[in-house]
Amino acid sequence: MIERFEQSARMSQAVAAGGFVFLAGQVAPDPAPSVSAQAEQILARIDALLEAAGSDRTHLVSVSVWLADIGQFKAFNAVWDKWVASGHAPARATVEARLATPAYLVEIAAIALKRSS
């Protein structure tokens, strides 16, 4: 069974299938002028999407992070380190990339396991 969450004609923000939850790349709903502020918004959004799909941050398996400026790596990690569940750090890749619009400073995609029933 495949469940789709916040689906549009182009994409779903989350898809649950085969015991996993796949999140589309998430950007800040309100692209604030700092990586830290955008990261906080995105991580809150990830929490909400995972909850809707039957998971949570303790079940994250893999996360991909794209930063518009790799010089913001330390600032991003300061927010990430407070958010990631102690003892449940997922595999993670972080790269510098040009994002969809200059207002976006960070984008995050994730894969998690669904919680056991």
Short mmCIF file of C-alpha atoms in Angstrom, two decimals:
data_model
loop_
_atom_site.label_atom_id
_atom_site.label_comp_id
_atom_site.label_asym_id
_atom_site.label_seq_id
_atom_site.Cartn_x
_atom_site.Cartn_y
_atom_site.Cartn_z
CA MET A 1 0.00 0.00 0.00
CA ILE A 2 1.19 3.49 -0.84
CA GLU A 3 -0.04 6.53 1.10
CA ARG A 4 0.55 10.04 -0.22
CA PHE A 5 0.48 13.16 1.94
CA GLU A 6 -0.07 16.76 0.80
CA GLN A 7 -0.29 15.67 -2.81
CA SER A 8 -0.47 18.08 -5.74
CA ALA A 9 -0.47 17.47 -9.47
CA ARG A 10 3.34 17.59 -9.45
CA MET A 11 4.36 15.80 -6.28
CA SER A 12 3.61 14.61 -2.77
CA GLN A 13 5.34 16.13 0.23
CA ALA A 14 5.53 12.67 1.83
CA VAL A 15 4.95 9.12 0.66
CA ALA A 16 4.65 6.10 2.94
CA ALA A 17 5.39 2.74 1.31
CA GLY A 18 6.90 -0.56 2.36
CA GLY A 19 7.33 0.52 5.96
CA PHE A 20 9.23 3.67 4.99
CA VAL A 21 8.33 7.35 4.79
CA PHE A 22 9.97 9.35 2.01
CA LEU A 23 9.91 13.15 2.32
CA ALA A 24 10.29 15.45 -0.65
CA GLY A 25 12.89 18.18 -0.36
CA GLN A 26 11.57 20.67 2.18
CA VAL A 27 12.27 24.40 2.09
CA ALA A 28 11.25 27.12 4.52
CA PRO A 29 7.60 28.18 4.11
CA ASP A 30 8.74 31.73 4.96
CA PRO A 31 12.28 32.07 3.62
CA ALA A 32 13.81 34.12 6.44
CA PRO A 33 17.19 35.70 5.78
CA SER A 34 19.26 33.21 7.80
CA VAL A 35 20.10 29.54 7.43
CA SER A 36 19.30 29.03 11.11
CA ALA A 37 15.78 30.47 10.84
CA GLN A 38 15.08 28.51 7.66
CA ALA A 39 16.43 25.29 9.19
CA GLU A 40 14.15 25.69 12.23
CA GLN A 41 11.11 26.08 9.95
CA ILE A 42 12.08 23.10 7.82
CA LEU A 43 12.75 20.81 10.77
CA ALA A 44 9.36 21.72 12.29
CA ARG A 45 7.79 20.90 8.91
CA ILE A 46 9.62 17.56 8.82
CA ASP A 47 8.28 16.76 12.31
CA ALA A 48 4.73 17.48 11.12
CA LEU A 49 5.05 15.43 7.91
CA LEU A 50 6.59 12.47 9.73
CA GLU A 51 3.82 12.55 12.33
CA ALA A 52 1.13 12.61 9.63
CA ALA A 53 2.76 9.61 7.95
CA GLY A 54 3.13 7.59 11.15
CA SER A 55 6.75 8.27 12.02
CA ASP A 56 8.96 10.69 13.92
CA ARG A 57 12.54 11.96 14.01
CA THR A 58 13.73 8.99 16.10
CA HIS A 59 12.95 6.80 13.06
CA LEU A 60 14.98 8.80 10.52
CA VAL A 61 17.24 6.58 8.43
CA SER A 62 18.78 9.01 5.95
CA VAL A 63 18.78 12.78 5.45
CA SER A 64 20.10 14.88 2.57
CA VAL A 65 20.85 18.55 3.16
CA TRP A 66 21.54 21.11 0.46
CA LEU A 67 23.02 24.45 1.49
CA ALA A 68 23.17 27.40 -0.90
CA ASP A 69 26.44 28.38 0.81
CA ILE A 70 28.57 25.66 2.42
CA GLY A 71 30.04 28.45 4.56
CA GLN A 72 26.77 28.18 6.53
CA PHE A 73 27.53 24.56 7.52
CA LYS A 74 28.33 25.48 11.14
CA ALA A 75 25.20 27.63 11.53
CA PHE A 76 23.04 24.85 10.11
CA ASN A 77 24.62 22.24 12.37
CA ALA A 78 23.92 24.37 15.46
CA VAL A 79 20.18 24.06 14.72
CA TRP A 80 20.41 20.44 13.56
CA ASP A 81 22.31 19.31 16.66
CA LYS A 82 19.57 20.68 18.93
CA TRP A 83 16.84 18.99 16.86
CA VAL A 84 18.20 15.53 16.08
CA ALA A 85 17.12 12.97 18.67
CA SER A 86 19.97 11.93 20.96
CA GLY A 87 21.15 8.45 20.03
CA HIS A 88 19.09 8.47 16.81
CA ALA A 89 21.28 10.39 14.35
CA PRO A 90 20.49 9.27 10.79
CA ALA A 91 22.97 8.84 7.99
CA ARG A 92 23.38 12.32 6.50
CA ALA A 93 24.92 14.02 3.50
CA THR A 94 25.35 17.78 3.21
CA VAL A 95 26.39 19.51 0.00
CA GLU A 96 26.46 22.97 -1.47
CA ALA A 97 23.98 23.51 -4.29
CA ARG A 98 22.12 26.25 -6.10
CA LEU A 99 18.52 25.93 -4.89
CA ALA A 100 15.27 26.68 -6.73
CA THR A 101 15.27 30.38 -5.82
CA PRO A 102 17.90 32.62 -4.20
CA ALA A 103 15.61 33.09 -1.18
CA TYR A 104 16.08 29.42 -0.21
CA LEU A 105 19.26 28.91 1.79
CA VAL A 106 18.69 25.28 2.78
CA GLU A 107 16.65 22.30 1.59
CA ILE A 108 16.26 18.97 3.40
CA ALA A 109 14.93 15.60 2.20
CA ALA A 110 14.56 12.58 4.48
CA ILE A 111 13.73 8.91 4.67
CA ALA A 112 12.35 7.36 7.85
CA LEU A 113 10.89 4.07 9.00
CA LYS A 114 7.26 4.03 10.05
CA ARG A 115 6.70 3.48 13.76
CA SER A 116 5.79 -0.05 14.75
CA SER A 117 2.11 -0.48 15.56
#
